[in-house]
Amino acid sequence: MTATPLTPATVGPAPLVLVVDDEPPIRKFLRATLTSRGFRVVEAGTVRDALIAATSQPPDVIILDLGLPDGDGLQVTRAVRGWASVPIIVLSARGQEQDKVSALDAGADDYLTKPFGTGELIARVRVALRHAARPPDSAKIGPYRCALGQRTLTVDLDKRAARVVDGGEEQVLRLTPTEFKLLATLVRHAGKVLTHRQIMTEVWGPAHADDVQYLRVYAGQLRAKIEADAAMPRFLTTEPGVGYRLAEPGDAADPT
């Protein structure tokens, strides 16, 4: 598929995705996948071209490979984060936990390991766009509400209240101040993977950034209250070795 240069006459309302990958076949595949779902696409194969594209035609989402011929995708992430909050989804063959942590700590919003499912990629792109459309204070858009199966979790940050409804039976959750602060942090970033360090810093402060076991204890306590089965969590899932993700409202409705 031949790329069509974007001009003011051809730019439409569809979200623009910047695909950064040094392999032309991968870029071609991603272009075909994304355009078939209604997205516009621009491409770059190097760090230099990615930064030029990101500044000349600011994208709505960036899909970024880490291995580039003139540098590392983390350079792109750090540079873009210097001036923009555009969602960045890392798509890489590097599947080691530390690679994921490094990318997320550098400012990426999500991480997919090659090979990947196209349905999952499109779902992640849509989640990223929803995040970008939110006002800075997510509490202004109303309570968090997510329904998975027969169980619904609702969190109202303004009222500092949380409840679950399962099979028509409602239960008000009794959370400690720390449990609620952890849940509130996850709600503000719902659908996004947060690293252990990011969560610890936001909930407990920078001095506790590396106290991962402390976080695991509280995550377990929180799961015991919000999940139907804490051993098989659906709302609060683990990214092994990386961190946690709270289900995005509407996750169950996204195509996979």
PDB file of C-alpha atoms in Angstrom:
ATOM      1  CA  MET A   1       0.000   0.000   0.000  1.00  0.00           C
ATOM      2  CA  THR A   2       1.438   3.364  -1.042  1.00  0.00           C
ATOM      3  CA  ALA A   3       1.564   6.119   1.510  1.00  0.00           C
ATOM      4  CA  THR A   4      -0.425   9.220   0.611  1.00  0.00           C
ATOM      5  CA  PRO A   5       1.202  12.513   1.636  1.00  0.00           C
ATOM      6  CA  LEU A   6      -0.977  14.420   4.057  1.00  0.00           C
ATOM      7  CA  THR A   7      -1.852  17.999   3.123  1.00  0.00           C
ATOM      8  CA  PRO A   8      -4.339  20.453   4.634  1.00  0.00           C
ATOM      9  CA  ALA A   9      -6.789  19.449   1.901  1.00  0.00           C
ATOM     10  CA  THR A  10      -6.625  15.742   2.731  1.00  0.00           C
ATOM     11  CA  VAL A  11      -6.438  15.856   6.526  1.00  0.00           C
ATOM     12  CA  GLY A  12      -9.746  14.754   8.003  1.00  0.00           C
ATOM     13  CA  PRO A  13     -11.177  14.139  11.455  1.00  0.00           C
ATOM     14  CA  ALA A  14      -9.830  10.583  11.756  1.00  0.00           C
ATOM     15  CA  PRO A  15      -7.114  10.133  14.426  1.00  0.00           C
ATOM     16  CA  LEU A  16      -3.555  10.277  13.113  1.00  0.00           C
ATOM     17  CA  VAL A  17      -1.205   7.445  14.136  1.00  0.00           C
ATOM     18  CA  LEU A  18       2.566   7.753  13.797  1.00  0.00           C
ATOM     19  CA  VAL A  19       4.080   4.296  13.217  1.00  0.00           C
ATOM     20  CA  VAL A  20       7.808   4.133  14.021  1.00  0.00           C
ATOM     21  CA  ASP A  21       9.506   0.883  12.969  1.00  0.00           C
ATOM     22  CA  ASP A  22      12.655   0.173  10.971  1.00  0.00           C
ATOM     23  CA  GLU A  23      11.119  -2.817   9.153  1.00  0.00           C
ATOM     24  CA  PRO A  24       9.117  -1.797   6.031  1.00  0.00           C
ATOM     25  CA  PRO A  25       6.972  -4.985   6.091  1.00  0.00           C
ATOM     26  CA  ILE A  26       5.883  -4.242   9.664  1.00  0.00           C
ATOM     27  CA  ARG A  27       5.066  -0.633   8.771  1.00  0.00           C
ATOM     28  CA  LYS A  28       3.090  -1.830   5.729  1.00  0.00           C
ATOM     29  CA  PHE A  29       1.149  -4.316   7.843  1.00  0.00           C
ATOM     30  CA  LEU A  30       0.375  -1.731  10.537  1.00  0.00           C
ATOM     31  CA  ARG A  31      -0.674   0.830   7.926  1.00  0.00           C
ATOM     32  CA  ALA A  32      -3.098  -1.646   6.354  1.00  0.00           C
ATOM     33  CA  THR A  33      -4.480  -2.680   9.747  1.00  0.00           C
ATOM     34  CA  LEU A  34      -4.948   0.852  11.017  1.00  0.00           C
ATOM     35  CA  THR A  35      -6.344   2.389   7.830  1.00  0.00           C
ATOM     36  CA  SER A  36      -8.869  -0.441   7.544  1.00  0.00           C
ATOM     37  CA  ARG A  37     -10.157   0.637  10.987  1.00  0.00           C
ATOM     38  CA  GLY A  38     -10.486   4.274   9.958  1.00  0.00           C
ATOM     39  CA  PHE A  39      -7.183   5.732  11.216  1.00  0.00           C
ATOM     40  CA  ARG A  40      -4.783   7.921   9.258  1.00  0.00           C
ATOM     41  CA  VAL A  41      -1.164   6.807   9.303  1.00  0.00           C
ATOM     42  CA  VAL A  42       2.270   8.374   8.846  1.00  0.00           C
ATOM     43  CA  GLU A  43       5.465   6.351   9.058  1.00  0.00           C
ATOM     44  CA  ALA A  44       9.056   6.719  10.212  1.00  0.00           C
ATOM     45  CA  GLY A  45      11.926   4.242  10.271  1.00  0.00           C
ATOM     46  CA  THR A  46      14.520   6.083  12.367  1.00  0.00           C
ATOM     47  CA  VAL A  47      14.737   8.174  15.526  1.00  0.00           C
ATOM     48  CA  ARG A  48      15.472  11.255  13.427  1.00  0.00           C
ATOM     49  CA  ASP A  49      12.481  10.758  11.097  1.00  0.00           C
ATOM     50  CA  ALA A  50      10.210   9.947  14.036  1.00  0.00           C
ATOM     51  CA  LEU A  51      11.006  13.224  15.793  1.00  0.00           C
ATOM     52  CA  ILE A  52      10.581  15.189  12.569  1.00  0.00           C
ATOM     53  CA  ALA A  53       7.211  13.550  11.946  1.00  0.00           C
ATOM     54  CA  ALA A  54       6.076  14.067  15.537  1.00  0.00           C
ATOM     55  CA  THR A  55       6.776  17.793  15.351  1.00  0.00           C
ATOM     56  CA  SER A  56       5.691  18.504  11.776  1.00  0.00           C
ATOM     57  CA  GLN A  57       2.413  16.550  11.945  1.00  0.00           C
ATOM     58  CA  PRO A  58       1.583  16.060  15.640  1.00  0.00           C
ATOM     59  CA  PRO A  59      -0.027  12.607  15.898  1.00  0.00           C
ATOM     60  CA  ASP A  60      -2.862  11.509  18.141  1.00  0.00           C
ATOM     61  CA  VAL A  61      -1.073   8.235  18.985  1.00  0.00           C
ATOM     62  CA  ILE A  62       2.475   6.938  18.447  1.00  0.00           C
ATOM     63  CA  ILE A  63       3.176   3.225  17.907  1.00  0.00           C
ATOM     64  CA  LEU A  64       6.877   2.816  18.554  1.00  0.00           C
ATOM     65  CA  ASP A  65       9.456   0.066  18.067  1.00  0.00           C
ATOM     66  CA  LEU A  66      12.426   0.182  20.442  1.00  0.00           C
ATOM     67  CA  GLY A  67      15.106  -1.091  18.059  1.00  0.00           C
ATOM     68  CA  LEU A  68      15.890   1.627  15.511  1.00  0.00           C
ATOM     69  CA  PRO A  69      18.993   1.918  13.303  1.00  0.00           C
ATOM     70  CA  ASP A  70      20.154   5.310  14.603  1.00  0.00           C
ATOM     71  CA  GLY A  71      19.276   4.884  18.261  1.00  0.00           C
ATOM     72  CA  ASP A  72      16.724   3.520  20.678  1.00  0.00           C
ATOM     73  CA  GLY A  73      12.976   4.063  20.812  1.00  0.00           C
ATOM     74  CA  LEU A  74      13.425   5.281  24.387  1.00  0.00           C
ATOM     75  CA  GLN A  75      15.137   8.345  22.903  1.00  0.00           C
ATOM     76  CA  VAL A  76      11.967   9.090  20.974  1.00  0.00           C
ATOM     77  CA  THR A  77       9.828   8.586  24.076  1.00  0.00           C
ATOM     78  CA  ARG A  78      11.915  10.889  26.261  1.00  0.00           C
ATOM     79  CA  ALA A  79      12.156  13.556  23.555  1.00  0.00           C
ATOM     80  CA  VAL A  80       8.413  13.565  22.837  1.00  0.00           C
ATOM     81  CA  ARG A  81       7.625  13.688  26.545  1.00  0.00           C
ATOM     82  CA  GLY A  82       9.614  16.931  26.672  1.00  0.00           C
ATOM     83  CA  TRP A  83       6.872  18.743  24.787  1.00  0.00           C
ATOM     84  CA  ALA A  84       3.784  16.542  24.372  1.00  0.00           C
ATOM     85  CA  SER A  85       1.539  14.108  26.236  1.00  0.00           C
ATOM     86  CA  VAL A  86       0.536  12.167  23.108  1.00  0.00           C
ATOM     87  CA  PRO A  87      -0.091   8.489  23.973  1.00  0.00           C
ATOM     88  CA  ILE A  88       2.858   6.226  23.108  1.00  0.00           C
ATOM     89  CA  ILE A  89       2.351   2.490  22.619  1.00  0.00           C
ATOM     90  CA  VAL A  90       5.606   0.542  22.447  1.00  0.00           C
ATOM     91  CA  LEU A  91       5.484  -2.405  20.048  1.00  0.00           C
ATOM     92  CA  SER A  92       8.681  -4.396  20.332  1.00  0.00           C
ATOM     93  CA  ALA A  93      10.250  -7.837  20.052  1.00  0.00           C
ATOM     94  CA  ARG A  94      12.003  -7.127  23.363  1.00  0.00           C
ATOM     95  CA  GLY A  95       9.918  -9.096  25.823  1.00  0.00           C
ATOM     96  CA  GLN A  96      12.090  -8.884  28.924  1.00  0.00           C
ATOM     97  CA  GLU A  97      10.461  -7.362  31.988  1.00  0.00           C
ATOM     98  CA  GLN A  98      13.165  -4.717  32.340  1.00  0.00           C
ATOM     99  CA  ASP A  99      12.587  -3.538  28.754  1.00  0.00           C
ATOM    100  CA  LYS A 100       8.911  -2.995  29.536  1.00  0.00           C
ATOM    101  CA  VAL A 101       9.683  -1.222  32.802  1.00  0.00           C
ATOM    102  CA  SER A 102      12.253   1.042  31.113  1.00  0.00           C
ATOM    103  CA  ALA A 103       9.820   2.002  28.354  1.00  0.00           C
ATOM    104  CA  LEU A 104       6.950   2.724  30.734  1.00  0.00           C
ATOM    105  CA  ASP A 105       9.152   4.634  33.164  1.00  0.00           C
ATOM    106  CA  ALA A 106      10.491   6.689  30.236  1.00  0.00           C
ATOM    107  CA  GLY A 107       6.958   7.854  29.490  1.00  0.00           C
ATOM    108  CA  ALA A 108       5.334   5.203  27.285  1.00  0.00           C
ATOM    109  CA  ASP A 109       1.663   4.561  28.001  1.00  0.00           C
ATOM    110  CA  ASP A 110       1.471   0.919  26.978  1.00  0.00           C
ATOM    111  CA  TYR A 111       3.573  -1.985  25.750  1.00  0.00           C
ATOM    112  CA  LEU A 112       2.842  -4.856  23.353  1.00  0.00           C
ATOM    113  CA  THR A 113       5.317  -7.614  22.574  1.00  0.00           C
ATOM    114  CA  LYS A 114       5.733  -8.964  19.046  1.00  0.00           C
ATOM    115  CA  PRO A 115       4.049 -11.091  17.806  1.00  0.00           C
ATOM    116  CA  PHE A 116       0.765  -9.430  18.718  1.00  0.00           C
ATOM    117  CA  GLY A 117      -2.919  -9.706  17.897  1.00  0.00           C
ATOM    118  CA  THR A 118      -4.329  -6.977  15.678  1.00  0.00           C
ATOM    119  CA  GLY A 119      -7.540  -6.872  17.702  1.00  0.00           C
ATOM    120  CA  GLU A 120      -5.582  -6.220  20.873  1.00  0.00           C
ATOM    121  CA  LEU A 121      -3.510  -3.518  19.190  1.00  0.00           C
ATOM    122  CA  ILE A 122      -6.597  -1.681  17.918  1.00  0.00           C
ATOM    123  CA  ALA A 123      -8.196  -1.951  21.366  1.00  0.00           C
ATOM    124  CA  ARG A 124      -5.062  -0.477  22.976  1.00  0.00           C
ATOM    125  CA  VAL A 125      -5.063   2.387  20.446  1.00  0.00           C
ATOM    126  CA  ARG A 126      -8.681   3.175  21.245  1.00  0.00           C
ATOM    127  CA  VAL A 127      -7.981   3.113  24.980  1.00  0.00           C
ATOM    128  CA  ALA A 128      -5.047   5.482  24.425  1.00  0.00           C
ATOM    129  CA  LEU A 129      -7.279   7.876  22.505  1.00  0.00           C
ATOM    130  CA  ARG A 130      -9.866   7.832  25.288  1.00  0.00           C
ATOM    131  CA  HIS A 131      -7.151   8.691  27.805  1.00  0.00           C
ATOM    132  CA  ALA A 132      -5.970  11.578  25.651  1.00  0.00           C
ATOM    133  CA  ALA A 133      -9.517  12.931  25.368  1.00  0.00           C
ATOM    134  CA  ARG A 134      -9.987  13.087  29.134  1.00  0.00           C
ATOM    135  CA  PRO A 135      -9.719  16.398  30.992  1.00  0.00           C
ATOM    136  CA  PRO A 136      -6.658  16.691  33.275  1.00  0.00           C
ATOM    137  CA  ASP A 137      -8.786  15.987  36.343  1.00  0.00           C
ATOM    138  CA  SER A 138     -10.430  12.660  35.537  1.00  0.00           C
ATOM    139  CA  ALA A 139     -12.785  13.052  38.504  1.00  0.00           C
ATOM    140  CA  LYS A 140     -14.649  15.735  36.538  1.00  0.00           C
ATOM    141  CA  ILE A 141     -16.009  13.164  34.101  1.00  0.00           C
ATOM    142  CA  GLY A 142     -17.903  11.348  36.841  1.00  0.00           C
ATOM    143  CA  PRO A 143     -17.436   8.096  38.720  1.00  0.00           C
ATOM    144  CA  TYR A 144     -15.386   5.230  37.337  1.00  0.00           C
ATOM    145  CA  ARG A 145     -17.672   2.363  36.376  1.00  0.00           C
ATOM    146  CA  CYS A 146     -16.580  -0.931  34.848  1.00  0.00           C
ATOM    147  CA  ALA A 147     -18.758  -3.991  34.252  1.00  0.00           C
ATOM    148  CA  LEU A 148     -17.078  -7.356  33.716  1.00  0.00           C
ATOM    149  CA  GLY A 149     -19.513 -10.225  33.522  1.00  0.00           C
ATOM    150  CA  GLN A 150     -22.145  -9.884  36.225  1.00  0.00           C
ATOM    151  CA  ARG A 151     -19.894  -7.820  38.480  1.00  0.00           C
ATOM    152  CA  THR A 152     -19.694  -4.025  38.299  1.00  0.00           C
ATOM    153  CA  LEU A 153     -17.134  -1.883  40.100  1.00  0.00           C
ATOM    154  CA  THR A 154     -17.942   1.786  40.724  1.00  0.00           C
ATOM    155  CA  VAL A 155     -15.536   4.305  42.268  1.00  0.00           C
ATOM    156  CA  ASP A 156     -16.496   7.920  43.007  1.00  0.00           C
ATOM    157  CA  LEU A 157     -13.340   9.913  43.701  1.00  0.00           C
ATOM    158  CA  ASP A 158     -15.245  13.033  44.782  1.00  0.00           C
ATOM    159  CA  LYS A 159     -17.229  11.133  47.413  1.00  0.00           C
ATOM    160  CA  ARG A 160     -14.316   8.827  48.256  1.00  0.00           C
ATOM    161  CA  ALA A 161     -16.640   5.856  47.864  1.00  0.00           C
ATOM    162  CA  ALA A 162     -16.446   2.505  46.102  1.00  0.00           C
ATOM    163  CA  ARG A 163     -18.956  -0.294  45.645  1.00  0.00           C
ATOM    164  CA  VAL A 164     -19.507  -3.479  43.696  1.00  0.00           C
ATOM    165  CA  VAL A 165     -22.723  -4.934  42.332  1.00  0.00           C
ATOM    166  CA  ASP A 166     -22.753  -8.657  41.637  1.00  0.00           C
ATOM    167  CA  GLY A 167     -25.869 -10.436  40.420  1.00  0.00           C
ATOM    168  CA  GLY A 168     -27.995  -7.503  41.542  1.00  0.00           C
ATOM    169  CA  GLU A 169     -26.540  -7.488  45.065  1.00  0.00           C
ATOM    170  CA  GLU A 170     -24.753  -4.264  46.019  1.00  0.00           C
ATOM    171  CA  GLN A 171     -21.867  -4.078  48.461  1.00  0.00           C
ATOM    172  CA  VAL A 172     -20.269  -0.863  49.709  1.00  0.00           C
ATOM    173  CA  LEU A 173     -16.532  -1.429  49.997  1.00  0.00           C
ATOM    174  CA  ARG A 174     -14.847  -0.595  53.277  1.00  0.00           C
ATOM    175  CA  LEU A 175     -11.398   0.567  52.236  1.00  0.00           C
ATOM    176  CA  THR A 176      -8.572   1.857  54.409  1.00  0.00           C
ATOM    177  CA  PRO A 177      -7.212   5.310  53.474  1.00  0.00           C
ATOM    178  CA  THR A 178      -4.183   3.695  51.817  1.00  0.00           C
ATOM    179  CA  GLU A 179      -6.303   1.174  49.904  1.00  0.00           C
ATOM    180  CA  PHE A 180      -8.514   3.971  48.600  1.00  0.00           C
ATOM    181  CA  LYS A 181      -5.506   6.071  47.612  1.00  0.00           C
ATOM    182  CA  LEU A 182      -4.115   3.096  45.679  1.00  0.00           C
ATOM    183  CA  LEU A 183      -7.472   2.489  44.000  1.00  0.00           C
ATOM    184  CA  ALA A 184      -7.826   6.198  43.165  1.00  0.00           C
ATOM    185  CA  THR A 185      -4.398   6.198  41.522  1.00  0.00           C
ATOM    186  CA  LEU A 186      -5.353   3.191  39.409  1.00  0.00           C
ATOM    187  CA  VAL A 187      -8.713   4.779  38.500  1.00  0.00           C
ATOM    188  CA  ARG A 188      -7.013   7.955  37.261  1.00  0.00           C
ATOM    189  CA  HIS A 189      -4.926   5.815  34.911  1.00  0.00           C
ATOM    190  CA  ALA A 190      -7.514   3.121  34.159  1.00  0.00           C
ATOM    191  CA  GLY A 191      -6.595   0.977  31.173  1.00  0.00           C
ATOM    192  CA  LYS A 192      -2.927   1.929  31.403  1.00  0.00           C
ATOM    193  CA  VAL A 193      -0.110  -0.207  32.750  1.00  0.00           C
ATOM    194  CA  LEU A 194       1.503   1.502  35.745  1.00  0.00           C
ATOM    195  CA  THR A 195       4.923   0.303  36.843  1.00  0.00           C
ATOM    196  CA  HIS A 196       5.595  -0.588  40.460  1.00  0.00           C
ATOM    197  CA  ARG A 197       7.778   2.504  40.753  1.00  0.00           C
ATOM    198  CA  GLN A 198       5.091   4.803  39.319  1.00  0.00           C
ATOM    199  CA  ILE A 199       2.474   3.517  41.749  1.00  0.00           C
ATOM    200  CA  MET A 200       4.758   3.565  44.781  1.00  0.00           C
ATOM    201  CA  THR A 201       5.886   7.119  44.020  1.00  0.00           C
ATOM    202  CA  GLU A 202       2.337   8.418  43.595  1.00  0.00           C
ATOM    203  CA  VAL A 203       0.780   6.608  46.565  1.00  0.00           C
ATOM    204  CA  TRP A 204       3.610   6.408  49.116  1.00  0.00           C
ATOM    205  CA  GLY A 205       6.121   8.980  47.832  1.00  0.00           C
ATOM    206  CA  PRO A 206       9.557   8.814  46.160  1.00  0.00           C
ATOM    207  CA  ALA A 207      11.268   7.469  49.287  1.00  0.00           C
ATOM    208  CA  HIS A 208       9.302   4.215  48.897  1.00  0.00           C
ATOM    209  CA  ALA A 209       9.657   3.871  45.126  1.00  0.00           C
ATOM    210  CA  ASP A 210      11.410   0.505  45.380  1.00  0.00           C
ATOM    211  CA  ASP A 211       9.277  -1.104  48.121  1.00  0.00           C
ATOM    212  CA  VAL A 212       7.563  -3.469  45.679  1.00  0.00           C
ATOM    213  CA  GLN A 213       6.595  -6.065  48.284  1.00  0.00           C
ATOM    214  CA  TYR A 214       4.689  -3.368  50.187  1.00  0.00           C
ATOM    215  CA  LEU A 215       2.674  -2.668  47.034  1.00  0.00           C
ATOM    216  CA  ARG A 216       1.963  -6.369  46.451  1.00  0.00           C
ATOM    217  CA  VAL A 217       0.469  -6.651  49.931  1.00  0.00           C
ATOM    218  CA  TYR A 218      -1.913  -3.744  49.352  1.00  0.00           C
ATOM    219  CA  ALA A 219      -2.799  -4.899  45.839  1.00  0.00           C
ATOM    220  CA  GLY A 220      -3.739  -8.258  47.330  1.00  0.00           C
ATOM    221  CA  GLN A 221      -5.898  -6.588  49.987  1.00  0.00           C
ATOM    222  CA  LEU A 222      -7.598  -4.459  47.354  1.00  0.00           C
ATOM    223  CA  ARG A 223      -8.294  -7.465  45.132  1.00  0.00           C
ATOM    224  CA  ALA A 224      -9.870  -9.299  48.050  1.00  0.00           C
ATOM    225  CA  LYS A 225     -12.460  -6.498  48.197  1.00  0.00           C
ATOM    226  CA  ILE A 226     -13.111  -5.635  44.531  1.00  0.00           C
ATOM    227  CA  GLU A 227     -12.800  -9.002  42.807  1.00  0.00           C
ATOM    228  CA  ALA A 228     -15.255 -11.901  42.789  1.00  0.00           C
ATOM    229  CA  ASP A 229     -12.214 -14.196  43.014  1.00  0.00           C
ATOM    230  CA  ALA A 230      -8.968 -12.558  44.116  1.00  0.00           C
ATOM    231  CA  ALA A 231      -6.999 -15.523  42.768  1.00  0.00           C
ATOM    232  CA  MET A 232      -8.353 -14.846  39.266  1.00  0.00           C
ATOM    233  CA  PRO A 233      -8.558 -11.026  39.093  1.00  0.00           C
ATOM    234  CA  ARG A 234     -10.383  -9.309  36.259  1.00  0.00           C
ATOM    235  CA  PHE A 235     -10.483  -5.668  37.357  1.00  0.00           C
ATOM    236  CA  LEU A 236      -6.947  -5.325  38.735  1.00  0.00           C
ATOM    237  CA  THR A 237      -4.584  -7.388  36.590  1.00  0.00           C
ATOM    238  CA  THR A 238      -0.847  -7.919  36.880  1.00  0.00           C
ATOM    239  CA  GLU A 239       1.747  -7.252  34.202  1.00  0.00           C
ATOM    240  CA  PRO A 240       4.363  -9.735  35.512  1.00  0.00           C
ATOM    241  CA  GLY A 241       7.505  -8.018  36.718  1.00  0.00           C
ATOM    242  CA  VAL A 242       6.226  -4.634  35.533  1.00  0.00           C
ATOM    243  CA  GLY A 243       3.201  -3.416  37.453  1.00  0.00           C
ATOM    244  CA  TYR A 244      -0.597  -3.335  37.436  1.00  0.00           C
ATOM    245  CA  ARG A 245      -3.472  -2.308  35.173  1.00  0.00           C
ATOM    246  CA  LEU A 246      -7.013  -1.413  36.247  1.00  0.00           C
ATOM    247  CA  ALA A 247      -9.599  -2.355  33.634  1.00  0.00           C
ATOM    248  CA  GLU A 248     -10.684   0.517  31.426  1.00  0.00           C
ATOM    249  CA  PRO A 249     -14.412   1.299  31.496  1.00  0.00           C
ATOM    250  CA  GLY A 250     -15.637  -0.243  28.269  1.00  0.00           C
ATOM    251  CA  ASP A 251     -12.868  -2.873  28.091  1.00  0.00           C
ATOM    252  CA  ALA A 252     -15.447  -5.609  27.766  1.00  0.00           C
ATOM    253  CA  ALA A 253     -16.978  -3.842  24.768  1.00  0.00           C
ATOM    254  CA  ASP A 254     -13.739  -3.447  22.839  1.00  0.00           C
ATOM    255  CA  PRO A 255     -13.251  -5.853  19.931  1.00  0.00           C
ATOM    256  CA  THR A 256     -10.504  -8.395  20.398  1.00  0.00           C
TER     257      THR A 256
END
